[in-house]
């Protein structure tokens, strides 16, 4: 099973969008991010997309796979979530540019407290009608990937 299917199958809370897009990946990063999410019936943010580092993107995706947004309930072990996040980003040719809709606080040393999430969502600019939604769009050389979750409380 490929990593996209694994993520969708194993992340059981809410709606999980996990996809790779190899067409229409031309233009500036935020424009590509808009087209990628719009292909999945989500709203684009234009200049509202927040550009983040690769380390922050990995922490966010790992956290979204590890626990739900609404109640922080564990969905899978942290190590498994981290491994899936790595495999997910490996699907996109480098160099990568990462975008999110959320104001995330990331842990600088997640190993210091294994019960603390790698990233905490403080606020977000919604791109769906769900109570909670966030994720990461990874734009690479001729390809892009999206991992997005929508949840209700």
mmCIF file of C-alpha atoms in Angstrom:
data_model
loop_
_atom_site.group_PDB
_atom_site.id
_atom_site.type_symbol
_atom_site.label_atom_id
_atom_site.label_comp_id
_atom_site.label_asym_id
_atom_site.label_seq_id
_atom_site.Cartn_x
_atom_site.Cartn_y
_atom_site.Cartn_z
ATOM 1 C CA UNK A 1 0.000 0.000 0.000
ATOM 2 C CA UNK A 2 1.341 3.457 -0.826
ATOM 3 C CA UNK A 3 1.755 6.141 1.826
ATOM 4 C CA UNK A 4 -1.204 8.225 0.601
ATOM 5 C CA UNK A 5 -3.562 5.271 1.021
ATOM 6 C CA UNK A 6 -1.997 4.368 4.381
ATOM 7 C CA UNK A 7 -2.565 7.870 5.724
ATOM 8 C CA UNK A 8 -6.185 8.028 4.589
ATOM 9 C CA UNK A 9 -6.870 4.564 5.968
ATOM 10 C CA UNK A 10 -5.117 5.034 9.308
ATOM 11 C CA UNK A 11 -6.176 8.586 10.191
ATOM 12 C CA UNK A 12 -9.697 7.790 11.333
ATOM 13 C CA UNK A 13 -10.926 11.158 12.667
ATOM 14 C CA UNK A 14 -12.966 13.501 10.494
ATOM 15 C CA UNK A 15 -12.155 13.902 6.805
ATOM 16 C CA UNK A 16 -8.564 13.393 5.720
ATOM 17 C CA UNK A 17 -7.364 14.589 2.337
ATOM 18 C CA UNK A 18 -4.012 13.201 1.287
ATOM 19 C CA UNK A 19 -3.022 13.543 -2.341
ATOM 20 C CA UNK A 20 -0.208 14.142 -4.796
ATOM 21 C CA UNK A 21 -0.741 16.448 -7.763
ATOM 22 C CA UNK A 22 1.574 16.229 -10.751
ATOM 23 C CA UNK A 23 -0.361 18.416 -13.185
ATOM 24 C CA UNK A 24 -1.068 22.152 -13.101
ATOM 25 C CA UNK A 25 1.918 22.696 -10.780
ATOM 26 C CA UNK A 26 3.187 25.802 -12.526
ATOM 27 C CA UNK A 27 3.346 29.298 -11.087
ATOM 28 C CA UNK A 28 4.164 30.821 -7.734
ATOM 29 C CA UNK A 29 3.961 28.764 -4.547
ATOM 30 C CA UNK A 30 0.807 30.297 -3.077
ATOM 31 C CA UNK A 31 -0.989 30.061 -6.439
ATOM 32 C CA UNK A 32 -0.107 26.372 -6.625
ATOM 33 C CA UNK A 33 -1.269 25.849 -3.019
ATOM 34 C CA UNK A 34 -4.622 27.413 -3.957
ATOM 35 C CA UNK A 35 -5.063 25.135 -6.978
ATOM 36 C CA UNK A 36 -4.094 22.036 -4.996
ATOM 37 C CA UNK A 37 -6.660 22.614 -2.235
ATOM 38 C CA UNK A 38 -9.344 23.808 -4.658
ATOM 39 C CA UNK A 39 -9.025 20.464 -6.478
ATOM 40 C CA UNK A 40 -10.362 18.941 -3.239
ATOM 41 C CA UNK A 41 -13.281 21.359 -2.806
ATOM 42 C CA UNK A 42 -11.455 23.554 -0.308
ATOM 43 C CA UNK A 43 -11.006 27.326 -0.511
ATOM 44 C CA UNK A 44 -7.733 28.919 -1.496
ATOM 45 C CA UNK A 45 -6.111 31.566 0.695
ATOM 46 C CA UNK A 46 -4.065 33.495 -1.863
ATOM 47 C CA UNK A 47 -1.673 35.721 0.072
ATOM 48 C CA UNK A 48 -3.112 34.310 3.320
ATOM 49 C CA UNK A 49 -1.051 31.138 3.084
ATOM 50 C CA UNK A 50 1.667 30.993 5.719
ATOM 51 C CA UNK A 51 5.031 29.774 4.445
ATOM 52 C CA UNK A 52 6.707 27.476 6.969
ATOM 53 C CA UNK A 53 9.971 25.581 7.299
ATOM 54 C CA UNK A 54 10.416 21.926 6.457
ATOM 55 C CA UNK A 55 10.905 21.109 10.140
ATOM 56 C CA UNK A 56 7.658 22.863 11.053
ATOM 57 C CA UNK A 57 5.805 21.163 8.186
ATOM 58 C CA UNK A 58 7.004 17.754 9.384
ATOM 59 C CA UNK A 59 5.989 18.565 12.977
ATOM 60 C CA UNK A 60 2.526 19.715 11.869
ATOM 61 C CA UNK A 61 1.846 16.679 9.670
ATOM 62 C CA UNK A 62 3.177 14.347 12.361
ATOM 63 C CA UNK A 63 0.868 15.962 14.921
ATOM 64 C CA UNK A 64 -2.156 15.803 12.579
ATOM 65 C CA UNK A 65 -1.527 12.095 12.033
ATOM 66 C CA UNK A 66 -0.796 11.404 15.709
ATOM 67 C CA UNK A 67 -3.908 13.063 17.175
ATOM 68 C CA UNK A 68 -7.207 14.634 16.200
ATOM 69 C CA UNK A 69 -7.719 18.395 16.112
ATOM 70 C CA UNK A 70 -10.912 18.562 18.158
ATOM 71 C CA UNK A 71 -9.938 16.671 21.319
ATOM 72 C CA UNK A 72 -6.220 15.791 20.907
ATOM 73 C CA UNK A 73 -7.132 12.107 21.071
ATOM 74 C CA UNK A 74 -4.326 9.804 19.944
ATOM 75 C CA UNK A 75 -4.985 8.256 16.538
ATOM 76 C CA UNK A 76 -1.666 6.454 16.085
ATOM 77 C CA UNK A 77 1.686 6.259 17.878
ATOM 78 C CA UNK A 78 3.947 9.285 17.461
ATOM 79 C CA UNK A 79 6.740 7.239 15.851
ATOM 80 C CA UNK A 80 4.357 5.838 13.230
ATOM 81 C CA UNK A 81 2.971 9.327 12.508
ATOM 82 C CA UNK A 82 6.489 10.721 12.060
ATOM 83 C CA UNK A 83 7.477 7.912 9.698
ATOM 84 C CA UNK A 84 4.334 8.445 7.581
ATOM 85 C CA UNK A 85 5.034 12.199 7.468
ATOM 86 C CA UNK A 86 8.574 11.565 6.212
ATOM 87 C CA UNK A 87 7.355 9.154 3.529
ATOM 88 C CA UNK A 88 4.628 11.633 2.515
ATOM 89 C CA UNK A 89 7.083 14.497 1.921
ATOM 90 C CA UNK A 90 9.481 12.150 0.126
ATOM 91 C CA UNK A 91 6.859 11.787 -2.634
ATOM 92 C CA UNK A 92 7.504 15.358 -3.789
ATOM 93 C CA UNK A 93 10.716 16.206 -5.681
ATOM 94 C CA UNK A 94 12.858 18.856 -3.980
ATOM 95 C CA UNK A 95 13.258 21.737 -3.490
ATOM 96 C CA UNK A 96 10.183 22.045 -1.247
ATOM 97 C CA UNK A 97 8.155 25.050 -0.202
ATOM 98 C CA UNK A 98 5.573 24.459 2.540
ATOM 99 C CA UNK A 99 2.326 26.292 3.280
ATOM 100 C CA UNK A 100 -0.325 26.067 5.989
ATOM 101 C CA UNK A 101 -3.398 27.998 7.113
ATOM 102 C CA UNK A 102 -2.648 27.754 10.820
ATOM 103 C CA UNK A 103 -0.758 29.554 13.511
ATOM 104 C CA UNK A 104 1.161 26.597 14.907
ATOM 105 C CA UNK A 105 3.531 26.546 17.845
ATOM 106 C CA UNK A 106 6.124 23.850 17.306
ATOM 107 C CA UNK A 107 8.252 22.122 19.898
ATOM 108 C CA UNK A 108 11.961 22.694 19.550
ATOM 109 C CA UNK A 109 12.782 19.429 21.325
ATOM 110 C CA UNK A 110 9.937 16.891 21.089
ATOM 111 C CA UNK A 111 12.127 14.160 22.615
ATOM 112 C CA UNK A 112 12.202 16.032 25.911
ATOM 113 C CA UNK A 113 8.554 15.189 26.608
ATOM 114 C CA UNK A 114 7.081 12.360 24.553
ATOM 115 C CA UNK A 115 3.545 13.167 25.795
ATOM 116 C CA UNK A 116 3.639 16.694 24.340
ATOM 117 C CA UNK A 117 2.566 17.101 20.699
ATOM 118 C CA UNK A 118 5.148 18.277 18.204
ATOM 119 C CA UNK A 119 2.903 21.159 17.162
ATOM 120 C CA UNK A 120 -0.049 22.945 18.710
ATOM 121 C CA UNK A 121 -2.634 24.787 16.615
ATOM 122 C CA UNK A 122 -3.266 28.215 18.145
ATOM 123 C CA UNK A 123 -5.518 29.646 15.423
ATOM 124 C CA UNK A 124 -6.261 29.266 11.734
ATOM 125 C CA UNK A 125 -7.818 30.752 8.642
ATOM 126 C CA UNK A 126 -10.400 28.114 7.628
ATOM 127 C CA UNK A 127 -10.511 26.783 4.089
ATOM 128 C CA UNK A 128 -13.547 24.546 4.687
ATOM 129 C CA UNK A 129 -16.873 24.736 6.500
ATOM 130 C CA UNK A 130 -15.708 22.287 9.179
ATOM 131 C CA UNK A 131 -15.308 23.410 12.787
ATOM 132 C CA UNK A 132 -11.580 22.642 12.565
ATOM 133 C CA UNK A 133 -9.359 22.375 9.513
ATOM 134 C CA UNK A 134 -5.650 22.535 8.949
ATOM 135 C CA UNK A 135 -2.850 20.856 7.108
ATOM 136 C CA UNK A 136 0.164 21.387 4.915
ATOM 137 C CA UNK A 137 0.626 21.877 1.183
ATOM 138 C CA UNK A 138 4.110 20.912 -0.017
ATOM 139 C CA UNK A 139 5.127 22.385 -3.382
ATOM 140 C CA UNK A 140 8.079 20.780 -5.116
ATOM 141 C CA UNK A 141 9.689 20.609 -8.522
ATOM 142 C CA UNK A 142 6.781 19.833 -10.871
ATOM 143 C CA UNK A 143 4.686 18.201 -8.153
ATOM 144 C CA UNK A 144 2.747 19.103 -5.022
ATOM 145 C CA UNK A 145 1.242 17.226 -2.109
ATOM 146 C CA UNK A 146 -1.514 18.066 0.330
ATOM 147 C CA UNK A 147 -2.357 16.613 3.704
ATOM 148 C CA UNK A 148 -5.459 18.309 5.084
ATOM 149 C CA UNK A 149 -7.823 17.359 7.865
ATOM 150 C CA UNK A 150 -11.320 18.583 8.643
ATOM 151 C CA UNK A 151 -13.058 17.784 11.930
ATOM 152 C CA UNK A 152 -16.135 18.660 13.946
ATOM 153 C CA UNK A 153 -16.322 18.905 17.705
#
